[in-house]
Amino acid sequence: MHDDDDSPRPASIRRRPLLVLAALLTVSAAAGALVWGVARGPDTGAPADGRGPDSTAVPPSRTPSPAVSPDGSKPLAGRTVLVDPGHNPGNFRHTAEINRQVDAGTHRKECDTTGTATEAGYTEAAFTLDVAHRLRDLLTAQGAKVVFTHDADRPFGPCVDERARIGNEARADAAISVHADGSGRGNRGYHVILPAKVAEGSADTSAIAAPSRALGERVAAGFRAATGTEPSNYVGGGTGLDVRADLGGLNLSTVPKVFVECGNMRDPQDAALLTDPAWRQKAARGMADGIRTYLLR
């Protein structure tokens, strides 16, 4: 689930205000069970097993990618890629801060959200950070300079406007925001969100809309080839692509940028993939392949 998504989705579970969510979580904790199903997306950090909202521990360990490309080449030398792990493990403990309104280009909205989680409690924040690390390894192996928006090294956030600004200031050749969706059961598959052409308020995507589409198309193709999963059956009309004008992380970007919703954490079949380290490596590989083909086009 993207951190600045406040629009409805077909058959999806809508996110409730974060303060209401915090109250739900408090009641749930008192009962000894975490309640995730009623909101479109609470989530925070996970302990070592990747479960639960009350720990700032990093996701489960992963097998490191090689330090260099298999053939020893560095095709992405001199290129900069912004990798944005959606949400922050600490957001759950900072509801006041992440409820603060910030500029989203065409409107104002909350700084960030907590994200979503599987029914078993594996959080989106844990998922996105793990995939982001894998993606960084793969891109670095090909010579790219990788800039993170955060690495669970801050209490909460960054806010959606700062996430965009980090990529802009890095003058990234490509930017990718890693997420997982929080839709209803039966809604499955990945989709890549592209910025619409907007010129309103502080948003002007006229220069990045076309290159972002080119980036998104290649990332979607790479993701499908690497993971073997199908495009979303509930967003994008089967194309795996979704164009949006309401996301601050895209509206405020001055570099080519896309969001990737890797699957639906609320569907048991997708959740089984998202919680599998081997599949997460494939997901990272697909994104890296898409970014590489875009940068070398």
Tab-separated table of N, CA and C in Angstrom, residues 87-234:
chain	number	residue	atom	x	y	z
A	87	HIS	N	6.609	3.030	3.729
A	87	HIS	CA	6.290	3.046	5.150
A	87	HIS	C	7.554	2.889	5.996
A	88	ASN	N	7.370	2.930	7.283
A	88	ASN	CA	8.490	2.864	8.229
A	88	ASN	C	8.041	2.008	9.404
A	89	PRO	N	8.890	1.100	9.889
A	89	PRO	CA	8.491	0.253	11.016
A	89	PRO	C	8.049	1.033	12.252
A	90	GLY	N	8.515	2.272	12.392
A	90	GLY	CA	8.179	3.040	13.586
A	90	GLY	C	6.919	3.874	13.486
A	91	ASN	N	6.267	3.878	12.328
A	91	ASN	CA	5.107	4.754	12.148
A	91	ASN	C	3.990	4.506	13.158
A	92	PHE	N	3.804	3.248	13.539
A	92	PHE	CA	2.723	2.899	14.462
A	92	PHE	C	2.832	3.654	15.781
A	93	ARG	N	4.057	3.950	16.214
A	93	ARG	CA	4.260	4.632	17.483
A	93	ARG	C	4.263	6.154	17.345
A	94	HIS	N	4.019	6.642	16.133
A	94	HIS	CA	4.080	8.094	15.906
A	94	HIS	C	2.872	8.548	15.094
A	95	THR	N	1.687	8.203	15.569
A	95	THR	CA	0.484	8.522	14.808
A	95	THR	C	0.269	10.025	14.663
A	96	ALA	N	0.591	10.800	15.696
A	96	ALA	CA	0.400	12.250	15.605
A	96	ALA	C	1.294	12.833	14.520
A	97	GLU	N	2.535	12.378	14.487
A	97	GLU	CA	3.473	12.910	13.505
A	97	GLU	C	3.081	12.532	12.072
A	98	ILE	N	2.669	11.288	11.876
A	98	ILE	CA	2.369	10.891	10.500
A	98	ILE	C	0.969	11.319	10.060
A	99	ASN	N	0.161	11.804	11.009
A	99	ASN	CA	-1.119	12.396	10.637
A	99	ASN	C	-0.981	13.865	10.215
A	100	ARG	N	0.192	14.440	10.436
A	100	ARG	CA	0.406	15.842	10.084
A	100	ARG	C	0.225	16.048	8.585
A	101	GLN	N	-0.468	17.100	8.209
A	101	GLN	CA	-0.737	17.378	6.799
A	101	GLN	C	0.495	17.984	6.115
A	102	VAL	N	0.804	17.481	4.930
A	102	VAL	CA	1.917	17.997	4.142
A	102	VAL	C	1.458	18.217	2.701
A	103	ASP	N	2.291	18.891	1.938
A	103	ASP	CA	1.977	19.165	0.543
A	103	ASP	C	2.116	17.893	-0.287
A	104	ALA	N	1.071	17.566	-1.044
A	104	ALA	CA	1.117	16.418	-1.959
A	104	ALA	C	1.037	16.881	-3.409
A	105	GLY	N	1.323	18.150	-3.626
A	105	GLY	CA	1.335	18.685	-4.978
A	105	GLY	C	0.031	19.328	-5.364
A	106	THR	N	-1.004	18.515	-5.547
A	106	THR	CA	-2.320	19.025	-5.942
A	106	THR	C	-3.249	19.216	-4.740
A	107	HIS	N	-2.824	18.778	-3.569
A	107	HIS	CA	-3.638	18.868	-2.370
A	107	HIS	C	-2.735	18.625	-1.168
A	108	ARG	N	-3.307	18.685	0.024
A	108	ARG	CA	-2.559	18.359	1.233
A	108	ARG	C	-3.105	17.062	1.801
A	109	LYS	N	-2.226	16.291	2.433
A	109	LYS	CA	-2.664	15.017	2.995
A	109	LYS	C	-1.721	14.614	4.114
A	110	GLU	N	-1.997	13.456	4.708
A	110	GLU	CA	-1.183	12.992	5.826
A	110	GLU	C	0.271	12.762	5.402
A	111	CYS	N	1.166	13.002	6.340
A	111	CYS	CA	2.605	12.802	6.118
A	111	CYS	C	2.902	11.401	5.612
A	112	ASP	N	2.304	10.394	6.230
A	112	ASP	CA	2.579	9.000	5.881
A	112	ASP	C	1.464	8.155	6.476
A	113	THR	N	1.509	6.851	6.274
A	113	THR	CA	0.579	5.931	6.923
A	113	THR	C	1.374	4.758	7.480
A	114	THR	N	0.673	3.854	8.128
A	114	THR	CA	1.353	2.688	8.699
A	114	THR	C	1.493	1.543	7.718
A	115	GLY	N	0.693	1.536	6.653
A	115	GLY	CA	0.756	0.437	5.700
A	115	GLY	C	-0.214	-0.671	6.062
A	116	THR	N	-0.017	-1.829	5.474
A	116	THR	CA	-0.911	-2.963	5.699
A	116	THR	C	-0.123	-4.139	6.249
A	117	ALA	N	-0.753	-5.300	6.304
A	117	ALA	CA	-0.097	-6.510	6.814
A	117	ALA	C	-0.896	-7.725	6.388
A	118	THR	N	-0.256	-8.888	6.424
A	118	THR	CA	-0.983	-10.125	6.181
A	118	THR	C	-1.839	-10.443	7.394
A	119	GLU	N	-2.759	-11.379	7.249
A	119	GLU	CA	-3.599	-11.777	8.375
A	119	GLU	C	-2.763	-12.365	9.505
A	120	ALA	N	-1.608	-12.925	9.172
A	120	ALA	CA	-0.732	-13.491	10.197
A	120	ALA	C	0.158	-12.439	10.843
A	121	GLY	N	0.101	-11.196	10.348
A	121	GLY	CA	0.853	-10.121	10.995
A	121	GLY	C	2.176	-9.750	10.360
A	122	TYR	N	2.497	-10.294	9.185
A	122	TYR	CA	3.725	-9.883	8.494
A	122	TYR	C	3.455	-8.519	7.868
A	123	THR	N	4.222	-7.533	8.271
A	123	THR	CA	3.898	-6.159	7.925
A	123	THR	C	4.463	-5.718	6.582
A	124	GLU	N	3.749	-4.760	5.992
A	124	GLU	CA	4.223	-4.187	4.740
A	124	GLU	C	5.577	-3.517	4.922
A	125	ALA	N	5.784	-2.843	6.061
A	125	ALA	CA	7.061	-2.179	6.312
A	125	ALA	C	8.215	-3.177	6.334
A	126	ALA	N	7.974	-4.359	6.935
A	126	ALA	CA	9.005	-5.399	6.940
A	126	ALA	C	9.254	-5.910	5.527
A	127	PHE	N	8.170	-6.118	4.787
A	127	PHE	CA	8.279	-6.602	3.408
A	127	PHE	C	9.034	-5.617	2.525
A	128	THR	N	8.643	-4.351	2.554
A	128	THR	CA	9.256	-3.392	1.640
A	128	THR	C	10.737	-3.176	1.945
A	129	LEU	N	11.088	-3.188	3.217
A	129	LEU	CA	12.497	-2.987	3.564
A	129	LEU	C	13.343	-4.174	3.119
A	130	ASP	N	12.802	-5.376	3.283
A	130	ASP	CA	13.534	-6.572	2.855
A	130	ASP	C	13.737	-6.571	1.339
A	131	VAL	N	12.678	-6.287	0.590
A	131	VAL	CA	12.793	-6.260	-0.872
A	131	VAL	C	13.723	-5.129	-1.309
A	132	ALA	N	13.644	-3.981	-0.635
A	132	ALA	CA	14.501	-2.854	-0.985
A	132	ALA	C	15.980	-3.199	-0.800
A	133	HIS	N	16.309	-3.910	0.265
A	133	HIS	CA	17.693	-4.342	0.480
A	133	HIS	C	18.153	-5.269	-0.642
A	134	ARG	N	17.306	-6.188	-1.012
A	134	ARG	CA	17.649	-7.120	-2.095
A	134	ARG	C	17.829	-6.363	-3.412
A	135	LEU	N	16.933	-5.411	-3.664
A	135	LEU	CA	17.027	-4.621	-4.881
A	135	LEU	C	18.305	-3.789	-4.883
A	136	ARG	N	18.648	-3.205	-3.759
A	136	ARG	CA	19.889	-2.432	-3.662
A	136	ARG	C	21.102	-3.303	-3.978
A	137	ASP	N	21.141	-4.510	-3.448
A	137	ASP	CA	22.270	-5.404	-3.723
A	137	ASP	C	22.398	-5.676	-5.217
A	138	LEU	N	21.278	-5.952	-5.854
A	138	LEU	CA	21.296	-6.291	-7.285
A	138	LEU	C	21.731	-5.095	-8.132
A	139	LEU	N	21.243	-3.913	-7.816
A	139	LEU	CA	21.604	-2.728	-8.587
A	139	LEU	C	23.050	-2.314	-8.341
A	140	THR	N	23.475	-2.404	-7.083
A	140	THR	CA	24.864	-2.064	-6.746
A	140	THR	C	25.823	-3.008	-7.456
A	141	ALA	N	25.440	-4.280	-7.559
A	141	ALA	CA	26.282	-5.259	-8.248
A	141	ALA	C	26.496	-4.889	-9.706
A	142	GLN	N	25.555	-4.129	-10.263
A	142	GLN	CA	25.678	-3.711	-11.659
A	142	GLN	C	26.284	-2.310	-11.795
A	143	GLY	N	26.762	-1.766	-10.675
A	143	GLY	CA	27.485	-0.504	-10.721
A	143	GLY	C	26.677	0.728	-10.375
A	144	ALA	N	25.375	0.580	-10.111
A	144	ALA	CA	24.548	1.750	-9.823
A	144	ALA	C	24.826	2.286	-8.425
A	145	LYS	N	24.650	3.583	-8.275
A	145	LYS	CA	24.613	4.210	-6.953
A	145	LYS	C	23.164	4.173	-6.500
A	146	VAL	N	22.909	3.587	-5.344
A	146	VAL	CA	21.537	3.444	-4.849
A	146	VAL	C	21.344	4.344	-3.632
A	147	VAL	N	20.319	5.168	-3.685
A	147	VAL	CA	19.956	6.064	-2.588
A	147	VAL	C	18.640	5.582	-2.000
A	148	PHE	N	18.589	5.417	-0.683
A	148	PHE	CA	17.373	5.031	0.024
A	148	PHE	C	16.683	6.276	0.584
A	149	THR	N	15.360	6.252	0.639
A	149	THR	CA	14.643	7.307	1.343
A	149	THR	C	14.749	7.111	2.855
A	150	HIS	N	14.838	5.866	3.292
A	150	HIS	CA	15.076	5.546	4.699
A	150	HIS	C	15.487	4.086	4.777
A	151	ASP	N	16.083	3.716	5.910
A	151	ASP	CA	16.492	2.332	6.124
A	151	ASP	C	16.124	1.908	7.543
A	152	ALA	N	14.902	2.283	7.967
A	152	ALA	CA	14.447	2.057	9.344
A	152	ALA	C	15.414	2.701	10.333
A	153	ASP	N	16.064	3.778	9.890
A	153	ASP	CA	17.064	4.463	10.693
A	153	ASP	C	16.543	5.781	11.259
A	154	ARG	N	15.237	5.959	11.205
A	154	ARG	CA	14.606	7.144	11.769
A	154	ARG	C	13.324	6.709	12.443
A	155	PRO	N	12.811	7.485	13.400
A	155	PRO	CA	11.655	7.029	14.180
A	155	PRO	C	10.390	6.810	13.363
A	156	PHE	N	10.177	7.628	12.340
A	156	PHE	CA	8.978	7.515	11.512
A	156	PHE	C	9.267	8.188	10.173
A	157	GLY	N	8.323	8.001	9.226
A	157	GLY	CA	8.464	8.658	7.921
A	157	GLY	C	9.625	8.105	7.099
A	158	PRO	N	10.098	8.885	6.134
A	158	PRO	CA	9.811	10.289	5.871
A	158	PRO	C	8.421	10.528	5.287
A	159	CYS	N	8.002	11.790	5.363
A	159	CYS	CA	6.714	12.170	4.791
A	159	CYS	C	6.774	12.055	3.270
A	160	VAL	N	5.598	12.040	2.641
A	160	VAL	CA	5.542	11.819	1.197
A	160	VAL	C	6.266	12.903	0.413
A	161	ASP	N	6.225	14.148	0.900
A	161	ASP	CA	6.920	15.212	0.178
A	161	ASP	C	8.430	15.048	0.272
A	162	GLU	N	8.913	14.607	1.431
A	162	GLU	CA	10.354	14.397	1.584
A	162	GLU	C	10.823	13.205	0.768
A	163	ARG	N	10.007	12.172	0.669
A	163	ARG	CA	10.379	11.015	-0.144
A	163	ARG	C	10.646	11.441	-1.589
A	164	ALA	N	9.767	12.297	-2.114
A	164	ALA	CA	9.973	12.800	-3.468
A	164	ALA	C	11.230	13.671	-3.531
A	165	ARG	N	11.393	14.523	-2.531
A	165	ARG	CA	12.527	15.454	-2.532
A	165	ARG	C	13.874	14.723	-2.503
A	166	ILE	N	13.951	13.624	-1.783
A	166	ILE	CA	15.213	12.877	-1.701
A	166	ILE	C	15.644	12.406	-3.089
A	167	GLY	N	14.699	11.887	-3.859
A	167	GLY	CA	15.022	11.461	-5.222
A	167	GLY	C	15.381	12.619	-6.111
A	168	ASN	N	14.676	13.743	-5.947
A	168	ASN	CA	14.972	14.921	-6.758
A	168	ASN	C	16.373	15.447	-6.480
A	169	GLU	N	16.709	15.546	-5.193
A	169	GLU	CA	18.025	16.078	-4.822
A	169	GLU	C	19.150	15.149	-5.228
A	170	ALA	N	18.868	13.843	-5.286
A	170	ALA	CA	19.878	12.881	-5.743
A	170	ALA	C	20.031	12.904	-7.258
A	171	ARG	N	19.106	13.607	-7.939
A	171	ARG	CA	19.067	13.621	-9.404
A	171	ARG	C	19.064	12.196	-9.953
A	172	ALA	N	18.197	11.395	-9.365
A	172	ALA	CA	18.135	9.979	-9.727
A	172	ALA	C	17.757	9.810	-11.193
A	173	ASP	N	18.379	8.833	-11.817
A	173	ASP	CA	18.025	8.482	-13.198
A	173	ASP	C	16.718	7.701	-13.238
A	174	ALA	N	16.397	7.059	-12.125
A	174	ALA	CA	15.147	6.318	-11.990
A	174	ALA	C	14.839	6.214	-10.507
A	175	ALA	N	13.555	6.231	-10.166
A	175	ALA	CA	13.129	6.100	-8.772
A	175	ALA	C	12.006	5.089	-8.696
A	176	ILE	N	12.049	4.257	-7.656
A	176	ILE	CA	11.041	3.208	-7.513
A	176	ILE	C	10.635	3.114	-6.045
A	177	SER	N	9.335	3.092	-5.816
A	177	SER	CA	8.795	2.979	-4.473
A	177	SER	C	8.178	1.593	-4.319
A	178	VAL	N	8.641	0.848	-3.327
A	178	VAL	CA	8.245	-0.555	-3.145
A	178	VAL	C	7.099	-0.648	-2.138
A	179	HIS	N	6.028	-1.325	-2.523
A	179	HIS	CA	4.850	-1.460	-1.672
A	179	HIS	C	4.222	-2.836	-1.837
A	180	ALA	N	3.229	-3.103	-0.981
A	180	ALA	CA	2.308	-4.222	-1.150
A	180	ALA	C	0.932	-3.688	-0.813
A	181	ASP	N	-0.090	-4.180	-1.486
A	181	ASP	CA	-1.419	-3.616	-1.344
A	181	ASP	C	-2.169	-4.225	-0.166
A	182	GLY	N	-3.288	-3.578	0.209
A	182	GLY	CA	-4.129	-4.056	1.291
A	182	GLY	C	-5.569	-4.138	0.831
A	183	SER	N	-5.815	-4.857	-0.235
A	183	SER	CA	-7.146	-4.956	-0.822
A	183	SER	C	-7.889	-6.161	-0.241
A	184	GLY	N	-9.039	-6.509	-0.833
A	184	GLY	CA	-9.852	-7.602	-0.317
A	184	GLY	C	-9.407	-8.964	-0.815
A	185	ARG	N	-9.855	-9.994	-0.141
A	185	ARG	CA	-9.569	-11.378	-0.552
A	185	ARG	C	-10.057	-11.604	-1.968
A	186	GLY	N	-9.278	-12.369	-2.719
A	186	GLY	CA	-9.628	-12.645	-4.104
A	186	GLY	C	-9.017	-11.661	-5.073
A	187	ASN	N	-8.612	-10.492	-4.573
A	187	ASN	CA	-7.887	-9.528	-5.395
A	187	ASN	C	-6.414	-9.894	-5.354
A	188	ARG	N	-5.877	-10.229	-6.524
A	188	ARG	CA	-4.515	-10.760	-6.567
A	188	ARG	C	-3.688	-10.067	-7.643
A	189	GLY	N	-2.377	-10.239	-7.527
A	189	GLY	CA	-1.471	-9.784	-8.564
A	189	GLY	C	-0.804	-8.451	-8.268
A	190	TYR	N	0.193	-8.138	-9.103
A	190	TYR	CA	0.982	-6.916	-8.952
A	190	TYR	C	0.430	-5.825	-9.869
A	191	HIS	N	0.742	-4.592	-9.543
A	191	HIS	CA	0.543	-3.509	-10.490
A	191	HIS	C	1.558	-2.406	-10.235
A	192	VAL	N	1.882	-1.696	-11.292
A	192	VAL	CA	2.851	-0.604	-11.238
A	192	VAL	C	2.096	0.700	-11.453
A	193	ILE	N	2.277	1.642	-10.539
A	193	ILE	CA	1.567	2.918	-10.600
A	193	ILE	C	2.446	3.962	-11.287
A	194	LEU	N	1.875	4.623	-12.287
A	194	LEU	CA	2.576	5.631	-13.070
A	194	LEU	C	1.995	7.010	-12.780
A	195	PRO	N	2.816	8.057	-12.825
A	195	PRO	CA	2.279	9.396	-12.614
A	195	PRO	C	1.480	9.884	-13.814
A	196	ALA	N	0.316	10.446	-13.541
A	196	ALA	CA	-0.445	11.110	-14.593
A	196	ALA	C	0.219	12.446	-14.913
A	197	LYS	N	-0.182	13.032	-16.014
A	197	LYS	CA	0.316	14.357	-16.354
A	197	LYS	C	-0.503	15.374	-15.574
A	198	VAL	N	0.136	16.035	-14.603
A	198	VAL	CA	-0.554	17.039	-13.805
A	198	VAL	C	0.293	18.308	-13.747
A	199	ALA	N	-0.367	19.432	-13.725
A	199	ALA	CA	0.284	20.734	-13.561
A	199	ALA	C	-0.656	21.583	-12.734
A	200	GLU	N	-0.564	21.419	-11.442
A	200	GLU	CA	-1.477	22.098	-10.522
A	200	GLU	C	-0.784	22.260	-9.183
A	201	GLY	N	-0.967	23.397	-8.547
A	201	GLY	CA	-0.317	23.643	-7.275
A	201	GLY	C	1.195	23.549	-7.427
A	202	SER	N	1.823	22.767	-6.566
A	202	SER	CA	3.273	22.574	-6.651
A	202	SER	C	3.643	21.350	-7.480
A	203	ALA	N	2.645	20.715	-8.103
A	203	ALA	CA	2.902	19.514	-8.909
A	203	ALA	C	3.021	19.861	-10.381
A	204	ASP	N	4.046	19.307	-11.012
A	204	ASP	CA	4.205	19.441	-12.460
A	204	ASP	C	4.968	18.216	-12.960
A	205	THR	N	4.222	17.253	-13.470
A	205	THR	CA	4.835	16.006	-13.922
A	205	THR	C	5.000	15.962	-15.438
A	206	SER	N	4.835	17.107	-16.092
A	206	SER	CA	4.867	17.115	-17.558
A	206	SER	C	6.181	16.558	-18.106
A	207	ALA	N	7.288	16.779	-17.406
A	207	ALA	CA	8.585	16.318	-17.900
A	207	ALA	C	8.865	14.861	-17.570
A	208	ILE	N	8.160	14.312	-16.594
A	208	ILE	CA	8.484	12.937	-16.166
A	208	ILE	C	7.412	11.914	-16.493
A	209	ALA	N	6.241	12.341	-16.957
A	209	ALA	CA	5.159	11.389	-17.201
A	209	ALA	C	5.552	10.342	-18.234
A	210	ALA	N	6.096	10.772	-19.362
A	210	ALA	CA	6.459	9.820	-20.424
A	210	ALA	C	7.609	8.906	-20.013
A	211	PRO	N	8.737	9.445	-19.492
A	211	PRO	CA	9.799	8.525	-19.066
A	211	PRO	C	9.384	7.621	-17.912
A	212	SER	N	8.492	8.097	-17.050
A	212	SER	CA	8.018	7.245	-15.961
A	212	SER	C	7.202	6.082	-16.512
A	213	ARG	N	6.408	6.337	-17.548
A	213	ARG	CA	5.667	5.248	-18.184
A	213	ARG	C	6.628	4.227	-18.780
A	214	ALA	N	7.671	4.714	-19.445
A	214	ALA	CA	8.657	3.793	-20.017
A	214	ALA	C	9.306	2.956	-18.925
A	215	LEU	N	9.639	3.590	-17.805
A	215	LEU	CA	10.209	2.868	-16.664
A	215	LEU	C	9.208	1.851	-16.135
A	216	GLY	N	7.956	2.276	-15.947
A	216	GLY	CA	6.943	1.381	-15.395
A	216	GLY	C	6.653	0.186	-16.269
A	217	GLU	N	6.611	0.391	-17.560
A	217	GLU	CA	6.355	-0.724	-18.477
A	217	GLU	C	7.470	-1.758	-18.392
A	218	ARG	N	8.690	-1.305	-18.272
A	218	ARG	CA	9.813	-2.247	-18.186
A	218	ARG	C	9.872	-2.945	-16.828
A	219	VAL	N	9.536	-2.218	-15.780
A	219	VAL	CA	9.499	-2.836	-14.456
A	219	VAL	C	8.377	-3.879	-14.391
A	220	ALA	N	7.224	-3.568	-14.948
A	220	ALA	CA	6.118	-4.525	-14.950
A	220	ALA	C	6.493	-5.792	-15.719
A	221	ALA	N	7.142	-5.621	-16.866
A	221	ALA	CA	7.551	-6.783	-17.662
A	221	ALA	C	8.600	-7.601	-16.927
A	222	GLY	N	9.573	-6.927	-16.315
A	222	GLY	CA	10.609	-7.634	-15.576
A	222	GLY	C	10.049	-8.366	-14.377
A	223	PHE	N	9.106	-7.729	-13.695
A	223	PHE	CA	8.497	-8.329	-12.509
A	223	PHE	C	7.729	-9.592	-12.880
A	224	ARG	N	6.968	-9.522	-13.941
A	224	ARG	CA	6.190	-10.692	-14.360
A	224	ARG	C	7.102	-11.839	-14.773
A	225	ALA	N	8.147	-11.517	-15.519
A	225	ALA	CA	9.064	-12.567	-15.983
A	225	ALA	C	9.809	-13.220	-14.826
A	226	ALA	N	10.230	-12.425	-13.847
A	226	ALA	CA	11.040	-12.953	-12.750
A	226	ALA	C	10.218	-13.719	-11.728
A	227	THR	N	9.008	-13.252	-11.451
A	227	THR	CA	8.203	-13.872	-10.392
A	227	THR	C	7.221	-14.906	-10.908
A	228	GLY	N	6.832	-14.804	-12.177
A	228	GLY	CA	5.825	-15.702	-12.716
A	228	GLY	C	4.421	-15.378	-12.257
A	229	THR	N	4.231	-14.243	-11.589
A	229	THR	CA	2.896	-13.859	-11.137
A	229	THR	C	2.188	-13.028	-12.207
A	230	GLU	N	0.877	-12.967	-12.089
A	230	GLU	CA	0.055	-12.288	-13.077
A	230	GLU	C	-0.216	-10.843	-12.659
A	231	PRO	N	-0.515	-9.985	-13.641
A	231	PRO	CA	-0.905	-8.613	-13.302
A	231	PRO	C	-2.177	-8.605	-12.454
A	232	SER	N	-2.394	-7.530	-11.763
A	232	SER	CA	-3.556	-7.368	-10.889
A	232	SER	C	-4.864	-7.687	-11.611
A	233	ASN	N	-5.740	-8.389	-10.892
A	233	ASN	CA	-7.068	-8.673	-11.440
A	233	ASN	C	-8.109	-7.666	-10.946
A	234	TYR	N	-7.663	-6.608	-10.252
A	234	TYR	CA	-8.601	-5.626	-9.723
A	234	TYR	C	-8.190	-4.180	-9.971
